[in-house]
């Protein structure tokens, strides 16, 4: 199979490419990535000899057309992904997430190429705290942020291209990922690298907001399962029963890094901060037989902390610029 991976130099995409090279001899990977601030050549260094790397933008219709025409399938990860950045400047989110997905869709339509579109549980908005209800495929879309609204728009485009043009696409909406190669702007790597650089962790508001954590390798194994066995036109929710509030996650990090439980600062809350995300992954498990393998969150977190400790050269050049942006926001 000739597989085109958009956004393959980002966090989840790079882990996806690593796993594909490791586990699937019959797949030839081409990565298309614009190398925004979130993309990293170093993340693909371990597989540099095994993949074709094309630097380019998913809104470049001629380039996307050429690469799609050379492929049997596309896994579309490329997007602007950070809620805080979207609040500060939504324009790149509209461009990459909406126009970029449109460009990919038009190319797969013209070339009759299979597409798997990667999306997020944030399209469903948020759930109340302390309620057993979880997101399902039938939950109405209700995005809260400029980020999630552009991801919702991209999902709608994919669904319409399936219905109107018969594009052979599947979609997945996953919960919060953690693991190696995640940008230090995101919650877990930010707190780990704050501690490693002598800064104090920073918690938005009271830390009561709940996220449903999944290890990035489990997200990617589910994507492969959907790509090979999924039903065209279907949306699959990917989650691993990992609900935890932010304060609990931060205190676990502090404990695993031998810090006292109160060794952090509360900072200004995020505007429009979604309260709780939670995925009901039963259709994926029941219909496609997928199960996560990283079921011990604390063990996964310990490995992630070790990865950031051992790979300072990967994240250190990014850290000061990220914290400078946060200083403006947090005051
Ligand atoms: P990331 O920000 O780490 O990486 C995004 C990658 O896309 C980068 O390599 C960047 O250079 C590339 N990119 C951005 N705009 C581009 C453009 N216009 N053209 C080409 N490349 C471009 O993101 P991530 O966390 O790895 O997320 C990947 C996908 O998974 C996104 O679609 C995101 O919405 C989705 N997702 C993420 C999570 C999560 O917890 N991180 C959860 C669910 C879904
Ligand atoms: O749910 C899936 C989504 O998860 C993905 O679609 C997004 O691309 C990904 O960024 C993530 O979105 P969140 O907004 O949930 O992730 P983030 O890491 O930014 O924040 C996680 C939680 O931690 C959130 O409630 C905000 C809070 N937070 C975040 C940062 C950066 C803090 O308390 N302190 C921080 O410094």
Short mmCIF file of C-alpha atoms and ligand atoms in Angstrom, two decimals:
data_model
loop_
_atom_site.label_atom_id
_atom_site.label_comp_id
_atom_site.label_asym_id
_atom_site.label_seq_id
_atom_site.Cartn_x
_atom_site.Cartn_y
_atom_site.Cartn_z
CA UNK A 1 0.00 0.00 0.00
CA UNK A 2 1.19 3.51 -0.85
CA UNK A 3 0.07 5.62 2.09
CA UNK A 4 0.06 9.42 2.23
CA UNK A 5 0.18 10.77 5.80
CA UNK A 6 -0.60 14.48 6.14
CA UNK A 7 0.78 16.12 9.29
CA UNK A 8 3.16 13.19 9.77
CA UNK A 9 5.78 15.42 11.43
CA UNK A 10 3.45 16.37 14.29
CA UNK A 11 2.86 14.54 17.56
CA UNK A 12 0.32 11.87 16.62
CA UNK A 13 1.33 11.70 12.95
CA UNK A 14 5.01 11.03 13.78
CA UNK A 15 4.05 8.29 16.23
CA UNK A 16 1.75 6.86 13.52
CA UNK A 17 4.58 6.83 10.97
CA UNK A 18 6.96 5.17 13.47
CA UNK A 19 4.42 2.43 14.22
CA UNK A 20 3.66 1.91 10.53
CA UNK A 21 7.33 1.52 9.60
CA UNK A 22 7.89 -0.78 12.59
CA UNK A 23 4.89 -3.02 12.04
CA UNK A 24 3.94 -2.95 8.33
CA UNK A 25 6.56 -3.97 5.77
CA UNK A 26 4.02 -3.75 2.94
CA UNK A 27 3.26 -0.04 3.45
CA UNK A 28 5.24 2.71 1.71
CA UNK A 29 4.78 5.98 3.56
CA UNK A 30 4.91 9.50 2.13
CA UNK A 31 4.61 12.30 4.68
CA UNK A 32 3.22 15.69 3.60
CA UNK A 33 3.87 18.32 6.25
CA UNK A 34 4.20 22.11 6.17
CA UNK A 35 6.57 22.11 9.17
CA UNK A 36 4.64 24.75 11.05
CA UNK A 37 5.90 25.52 14.56
CA UNK A 38 4.31 22.15 15.52
CA UNK A 39 6.09 19.99 12.95
CA UNK A 40 9.55 18.53 13.55
CA UNK A 41 12.01 16.82 11.25
CA UNK A 42 13.67 15.34 14.31
CA UNK A 43 10.47 13.49 15.17
CA UNK A 44 10.88 11.56 11.92
CA UNK A 45 14.67 11.12 12.18
CA UNK A 46 14.38 7.50 13.45
CA UNK A 47 12.51 6.56 10.22
CA UNK A 48 14.19 9.01 7.83
CA UNK A 49 15.48 6.21 5.58
CA UNK A 50 12.11 4.46 5.46
CA UNK A 51 9.71 7.23 4.41
CA UNK A 52 9.46 9.88 1.72
CA UNK A 53 9.19 13.32 3.30
CA UNK A 54 7.58 16.14 1.33
CA UNK A 55 7.56 19.65 2.78
CA UNK A 56 4.39 21.37 1.64
CA UNK A 57 1.01 22.72 2.60
CA UNK A 58 -2.29 20.82 2.44
CA UNK A 59 -3.87 23.94 0.92
CA UNK A 60 -1.51 23.64 -2.08
CA UNK A 61 -4.00 21.97 -4.46
CA UNK A 62 -1.46 21.06 -7.17
CA UNK A 63 0.92 19.41 -4.73
CA UNK A 64 -1.88 17.57 -2.90
CA UNK A 65 -3.32 16.38 -6.23
CA UNK A 66 0.06 14.97 -7.32
CA UNK A 67 0.72 13.16 -4.03
CA UNK A 68 -2.81 11.79 -3.73
CA UNK A 69 -2.66 10.50 -7.32
CA UNK A 70 0.45 8.51 -6.33
CA UNK A 71 -1.28 6.97 -3.27
CA UNK A 72 -3.71 4.16 -2.44
CA UNK A 73 -4.88 5.77 0.80
CA UNK A 74 -4.53 8.99 2.80
CA UNK A 75 -4.52 9.39 6.57
CA UNK A 76 -5.19 13.06 7.23
CA UNK A 77 -3.71 14.31 10.52
CA UNK A 78 -2.54 17.79 9.40
CA UNK A 79 -4.23 20.57 11.34
CA UNK A 80 -3.70 23.48 13.66
CA UNK A 81 -4.40 21.83 17.01
CA UNK A 82 -3.96 24.04 20.07
CA UNK A 83 -7.03 25.68 21.63
CA UNK A 84 -5.05 28.52 23.28
CA UNK A 85 -3.45 29.44 19.94
CA UNK A 86 -6.86 29.41 18.25
CA UNK A 87 -8.22 31.82 20.86
CA UNK A 88 -5.31 34.18 20.15
CA UNK A 89 -5.47 33.91 16.34
CA UNK A 90 -8.10 31.72 14.66
CA UNK A 91 -7.11 32.47 11.04
CA UNK A 92 -4.59 29.62 10.55
CA UNK A 93 -7.18 27.21 11.96
CA UNK A 94 -9.74 28.16 9.35
CA UNK A 95 -7.13 27.94 6.62
CA UNK A 96 -5.48 24.62 7.51
CA UNK A 97 -8.39 22.78 9.08
CA UNK A 98 -11.20 23.83 6.77
CA UNK A 99 -9.56 24.84 3.48
CA UNK A 100 -6.85 22.18 3.93
CA UNK A 101 -9.38 19.39 4.44
CA UNK A 102 -11.39 20.66 1.47
CA UNK A 103 -8.23 20.47 -0.67
CA UNK A 104 -7.51 16.90 0.46
CA UNK A 105 -11.14 15.91 -0.19
CA UNK A 106 -11.13 17.27 -3.71
CA UNK A 107 -7.94 15.34 -4.50
CA UNK A 108 -9.23 12.03 -3.11
CA UNK A 109 -12.51 12.57 -4.96
CA UNK A 110 -10.81 13.12 -8.31
CA UNK A 111 -8.47 10.17 -7.85
CA UNK A 112 -10.85 7.74 -6.09
CA UNK A 113 -8.44 7.30 -3.20
CA UNK A 114 -9.42 5.98 0.26
CA UNK A 115 -9.31 8.61 3.04
CA UNK A 116 -9.23 8.38 6.81
CA UNK A 117 -9.92 11.75 8.44
CA UNK A 118 -8.56 12.33 11.94
CA UNK A 119 -10.73 14.42 14.21
CA UNK A 120 -11.36 15.18 17.84
CA UNK A 121 -13.96 14.67 20.56
CA UNK A 122 -13.98 18.47 21.02
CA UNK A 123 -16.46 18.75 18.13
CA UNK A 124 -19.17 17.60 20.56
CA UNK A 125 -18.58 20.49 22.97
CA UNK A 126 -18.44 19.58 26.64
CA UNK A 127 -20.28 17.46 29.18
CA UNK A 128 -21.29 18.32 32.73
CA UNK A 129 -18.99 17.28 35.56
CA UNK A 130 -20.01 14.29 37.67
CA UNK A 131 -22.45 12.84 35.12
CA UNK A 132 -22.10 9.31 33.66
CA UNK A 133 -23.12 10.45 30.13
CA UNK A 134 -20.39 10.12 27.47
CA UNK A 135 -20.01 11.18 23.82
CA UNK A 136 -21.31 8.72 21.21
CA UNK A 137 -21.48 8.89 17.41
CA UNK A 138 -25.02 10.23 17.82
CA UNK A 139 -24.07 13.16 20.07
CA UNK A 140 -24.93 16.45 18.28
CA UNK A 141 -22.02 18.63 17.23
CA UNK A 142 -21.67 21.66 19.54
CA UNK A 143 -18.08 22.98 19.33
CA UNK A 144 -16.98 25.68 21.76
CA UNK A 145 -13.68 27.06 20.47
CA UNK A 146 -12.29 28.36 17.18
CA UNK A 147 -10.19 25.15 17.08
CA UNK A 148 -13.05 22.72 17.63
CA UNK A 149 -15.39 24.62 15.32
CA UNK A 150 -12.91 24.31 12.45
CA UNK A 151 -12.46 20.59 13.17
CA UNK A 152 -16.27 20.23 13.21
CA UNK A 153 -16.43 22.02 9.87
CA UNK A 154 -13.82 19.65 8.43
CA UNK A 155 -15.82 16.63 9.63
CA UNK A 156 -18.94 18.01 7.96
CA UNK A 157 -17.07 18.44 4.69
CA UNK A 158 -15.89 14.81 4.83
CA UNK A 159 -19.41 13.53 5.53
CA UNK A 160 -20.83 15.59 2.67
CA UNK A 161 -18.15 14.37 0.24
CA UNK A 162 -18.99 10.76 1.20
CA UNK A 163 -22.71 11.31 0.64
CA UNK A 164 -22.59 13.55 -2.44
CA UNK A 165 -19.57 12.21 -4.31
CA UNK A 166 -19.17 8.69 -2.92
CA UNK A 167 -15.73 9.45 -1.49
CA UNK A 168 -14.46 6.36 0.36
CA UNK A 169 -13.79 7.99 3.71
CA UNK A 170 -13.96 7.05 7.37
CA UNK A 171 -13.69 9.47 10.29
CA UNK A 172 -12.46 9.13 13.85
CA UNK A 173 -12.90 11.47 16.80
CA UNK A 174 -10.40 10.77 19.55
CA UNK A 175 -9.95 12.05 23.09
CA UNK A 176 -6.81 13.66 24.59
CA UNK A 177 -3.58 11.92 23.58
CA UNK A 178 -0.38 11.75 25.58
CA UNK A 179 3.04 10.19 24.92
CA UNK A 180 6.39 10.99 23.27
CA UNK A 181 6.91 13.82 20.75
CA UNK A 182 3.99 15.95 21.99
CA UNK A 183 4.63 19.69 21.67
CA UNK A 184 5.50 21.42 24.97
CA UNK A 185 2.60 23.84 24.57
CA UNK A 186 0.18 21.01 25.56
CA UNK A 187 -0.82 20.28 29.16
CA UNK A 188 1.15 17.16 30.10
CA UNK A 189 4.46 17.98 28.33
CA UNK A 190 4.23 21.59 29.50
CA UNK A 191 4.05 20.56 33.16
CA UNK A 192 6.78 17.92 32.83
CA UNK A 193 9.17 20.31 31.09
CA UNK A 194 8.32 23.15 33.49
CA UNK A 195 9.51 20.92 36.31
CA UNK A 196 12.58 19.80 34.34
CA UNK A 197 13.56 23.45 33.68
CA UNK A 198 12.95 24.70 37.23
CA UNK A 199 9.66 26.42 36.41
CA UNK A 200 6.44 25.81 38.35
CA UNK A 201 3.59 23.88 36.70
CA UNK A 202 0.62 26.04 35.68
CA UNK A 203 -2.96 24.93 36.23
CA UNK A 204 -5.88 26.74 34.56
CA UNK A 205 -8.56 27.71 37.08
CA UNK A 206 -9.21 25.17 39.82
CA UNK A 207 -8.16 22.18 37.69
CA UNK A 208 -11.61 20.56 37.88
CA UNK A 209 -11.90 20.15 34.08
CA UNK A 210 -11.89 16.52 33.00
CA UNK A 211 -10.08 15.07 29.99
CA UNK A 212 -10.27 11.45 28.76
CA UNK A 213 -6.62 10.44 28.31
CA UNK A 214 -5.42 7.86 25.77
CA UNK A 215 -1.87 6.85 24.92
CA UNK A 216 -0.94 7.98 21.39
CA UNK A 217 0.00 4.39 20.41
CA UNK A 218 -3.54 3.26 21.22
CA UNK A 219 -5.04 6.08 19.14
CA UNK A 220 -2.86 5.02 16.23
CA UNK A 221 -3.62 1.30 16.53
CA UNK A 222 -7.32 2.22 16.38
CA UNK A 223 -6.71 4.33 13.26
CA UNK A 224 -5.07 1.38 11.54
CA UNK A 225 -7.97 -0.88 12.54
CA UNK A 226 -10.48 1.59 11.06
CA UNK A 227 -8.40 2.07 7.92
CA UNK A 228 -8.32 -1.67 7.25
CA UNK A 229 -11.69 -2.85 8.64
CA UNK A 230 -13.89 0.24 9.06
CA UNK A 231 -17.15 0.81 7.23
CA UNK A 232 -16.98 3.58 4.62
CA UNK A 233 -18.87 6.68 5.71
CA UNK A 234 -18.77 5.74 9.38
CA UNK A 235 -17.52 7.83 12.27
CA UNK A 236 -15.71 5.97 15.06
CA UNK A 237 -15.07 7.42 18.49
CA UNK A 238 -11.69 6.47 19.94
CA UNK A 239 -11.17 6.48 23.70
CA UNK A 240 -9.63 4.35 26.44
CA UNK A 241 -11.76 5.02 29.55
CA UNK A 242 -9.14 7.48 30.80
CA UNK A 243 -11.17 10.24 32.47
CA UNK A 244 -9.22 12.32 34.99
CA UNK A 245 -9.47 15.91 36.18
CA UNK A 246 -6.52 18.20 35.48
CA UNK A 247 -5.60 18.63 39.15
CA UNK A 248 -5.34 14.85 39.56
CA UNK A 249 -3.15 14.53 36.45
CA UNK A 250 -0.90 17.35 37.64
CA UNK A 251 -0.57 15.87 41.15
CA UNK A 252 0.33 12.50 39.62
CA UNK A 253 3.08 14.18 37.57
CA UNK A 254 4.33 16.00 40.67
CA UNK A 255 4.46 12.75 42.66
CA UNK A 256 6.20 10.82 39.87
CA UNK A 257 8.77 13.64 39.66
CA UNK A 258 9.33 13.75 43.46
CA UNK A 259 7.73 17.16 43.95
CA UNK A 260 5.28 18.18 46.66
CA UNK A 261 1.56 18.07 45.71
CA UNK A 262 1.14 21.86 45.97
CA UNK A 263 4.24 22.80 44.02
CA UNK A 264 2.31 24.57 41.20
CA UNK A 265 0.51 27.85 40.40
CA UNK A 266 -3.13 28.42 39.55
CA UNK A 267 -3.34 30.77 36.54
CA UNK A 268 -6.09 32.58 34.63
CA UNK A 269 -8.58 30.09 33.22
CA UNK A 270 -8.92 29.48 29.45
CA UNK A 271 -11.77 31.46 27.83
CA UNK A 272 -14.77 29.21 27.16
CA UNK A 273 -12.91 26.29 28.85
CA UNK A 274 -14.70 23.00 28.10
CA UNK A 275 -15.59 21.25 31.36
CA UNK A 276 -15.44 17.58 30.54
CA UNK A 277 -14.82 15.25 27.59
CA UNK A 278 -15.63 11.53 27.78
CA UNK A 279 -15.81 8.96 24.98
CA UNK A 280 -17.95 5.86 24.77
CA UNK A 281 -15.69 3.64 22.63
CA UNK A 282 -17.92 0.56 22.65
CA UNK A 283 -18.76 0.44 18.90
CA UNK A 284 -15.06 0.43 18.06
CA UNK A 285 -14.47 -2.37 20.54
CA UNK A 286 -17.59 -4.41 19.76
CA UNK A 287 -17.61 -4.04 15.95
CA UNK A 288 -13.91 -3.87 15.13
CA UNK A 289 -12.52 -5.73 18.15
CA UNK A 290 -10.07 -2.96 19.01
CA UNK A 291 -8.73 -2.67 22.56
CA UNK A 292 -6.15 -0.27 24.00
CA UNK A 293 -2.90 -1.75 25.28
CA UNK A 294 -1.81 1.14 27.56
CA UNK A 295 -4.42 0.60 30.25
CA UNK A 296 -2.27 1.78 33.19
CA UNK A 297 -2.29 5.60 32.91
CA UNK A 298 0.31 6.06 35.65
CA UNK A 299 2.72 3.68 33.89
CA UNK A 300 2.18 5.55 30.62
CA UNK A 301 2.79 8.85 32.35
CA UNK A 302 5.99 7.51 33.97
CA UNK A 303 7.28 6.44 30.54
CA UNK A 304 6.32 9.82 29.08
CA UNK A 305 8.19 11.66 31.85
CA UNK A 306 11.23 9.45 31.18
CA UNK A 307 11.00 10.25 27.45
CA UNK A 308 11.05 14.03 28.10
CA UNK A 309 13.93 13.58 30.60
CA UNK A 310 15.92 11.61 27.99
CA UNK A 311 15.08 13.81 24.98
CA UNK A 312 15.77 17.34 26.14
CA UNK A 313 17.45 18.14 22.81
CA UNK A 314 14.07 17.55 21.09
CA UNK A 315 12.03 19.97 23.22
CA UNK A 316 14.49 22.44 24.80
CA UNK A 317 14.74 24.67 21.69
CA UNK A 318 10.93 25.13 21.75
CA UNK A 319 10.45 25.76 25.44
CA UNK A 320 11.32 29.43 25.96
CA UNK A 321 9.20 30.67 23.04
CA UNK A 322 6.19 28.69 24.29
CA UNK A 323 6.54 30.04 27.82
CA UNK A 324 6.98 33.60 26.48
CA UNK A 325 3.59 33.25 24.69
CA UNK A 326 1.99 31.87 27.85
CA UNK A 327 3.42 34.74 29.96
CA UNK A 328 1.49 37.21 27.81
CA UNK A 329 -1.74 35.22 28.25
CA UNK A 330 -1.37 34.34 31.91
CA UNK A 331 -0.01 37.73 33.02
P1 LIG B 1 0.33 18.68 16.11
O1 LIG B 1 -0.02 20.12 16.26
O2 LIG B 1 1.35 18.08 17.01
O3 LIG B 1 0.83 18.40 14.60
C1 LIG B 1 0.15 18.93 13.49
C2 LIG B 1 1.03 18.68 12.27
O4 LIG B 1 0.32 19.17 11.12
C3 LIG B 1 2.37 19.42 12.32
O5 LIG B 1 3.40 18.59 11.89
C4 LIG B 1 2.16 20.59 11.37
O6 LIG B 1 3.38 21.02 10.76
C5 LIG B 1 1.21 19.98 10.35
N1 LIG B 1 0.40 20.99 9.67
C6 LIG B 1 -0.37 21.97 10.22
N2 LIG B 1 -0.94 22.71 9.26
C7 LIG B 1 -0.54 22.20 8.07
C8 LIG B 1 -0.79 22.52 6.71
N3 LIG B 1 -1.57 23.58 6.39
N4 LIG B 1 -0.23 21.77 5.77
C9 LIG B 1 0.56 20.71 6.08
N5 LIG B 1 0.86 20.35 7.34
C10 LIG B 1 0.32 21.10 8.33
O7 LIG B 1 -1.04 17.90 16.18
P2 LIG B 1 -1.43 16.49 16.83
O8 LIG B 1 -1.69 16.67 18.26
O9 LIG B 1 -0.46 15.47 16.36
O10 LIG B 1 -2.86 16.26 16.13
C11 LIG B 1 -2.94 15.60 14.87
C12 LIG B 1 -4.39 15.45 14.48
O11 LIG B 1 -5.10 14.73 15.49
C13 LIG B 1 -5.16 16.78 14.34
O12 LIG B 1 -6.03 16.67 13.25
C14 LIG B 1 -5.91 16.91 15.64
O13 LIG B 1 -7.08 17.69 15.47
C15 LIG B 1 -6.23 15.47 15.94
N6 LIG B 1 -6.42 15.12 17.34
C16 LIG B 1 -5.48 15.43 18.28
C17 LIG B 1 -5.64 15.02 19.59
C18 LIG B 1 -4.62 15.31 20.66
O14 LIG B 1 -4.86 15.03 21.83
N7 LIG B 1 -3.45 15.84 20.34
C19 LIG B 1 -6.80 14.30 19.95
C20 LIG B 1 -7.75 14.03 18.96
C21 LIG B 1 -7.54 14.41 17.67
O1 LIG B 2 -9.78 16.21 23.23
C1 LIG B 2 -8.89 16.17 22.16
C2 LIG B 2 -8.11 17.45 22.09
O2 LIG B 2 -7.18 17.40 23.17
C3 LIG B 2 -7.39 17.64 20.77
O3 LIG B 2 -8.33 17.80 19.75
C4 LIG B 2 -6.50 18.90 20.82
O4 LIG B 2 -5.75 19.02 19.61
C5 LIG B 2 -5.54 18.75 21.99
O5 LIG B 2 -4.75 19.93 22.11
C6 LIG B 2 -6.33 18.52 23.29
O6 LIG B 2 -7.10 19.70 23.62
P1 LIG B 2 -7.18 20.26 25.14
O7 LIG B 2 -7.51 21.68 25.08
O8 LIG B 2 -8.00 19.36 25.98
O9 LIG B 2 -5.62 20.01 25.56
P2 LIG B 2 -4.54 20.89 26.31
O10 LIG B 2 -3.32 20.02 26.45
O11 LIG B 2 -4.36 22.23 25.74
O12 LIG B 2 -5.20 21.06 27.76
C7 LIG B 2 -5.65 19.95 28.53
C8 LIG B 2 -6.34 20.50 29.76
O13 LIG B 2 -5.36 21.12 30.62
C9 LIG B 2 -7.36 21.58 29.47
O14 LIG B 2 -8.45 21.44 30.37
C10 LIG B 2 -6.62 22.90 29.74
C11 LIG B 2 -5.66 22.51 30.84
N1 LIG B 2 -4.35 23.22 30.89
C12 LIG B 2 -3.64 23.32 29.73
C13 LIG B 2 -2.40 23.90 29.73
C14 LIG B 2 -1.58 24.04 28.46
C15 LIG B 2 -3.85 23.69 32.09
O15 LIG B 2 -4.49 23.58 33.15
N2 LIG B 2 -2.60 24.26 32.09
C16 LIG B 2 -1.86 24.41 30.97
O16 LIG B 2 -0.74 24.94 31.05
#
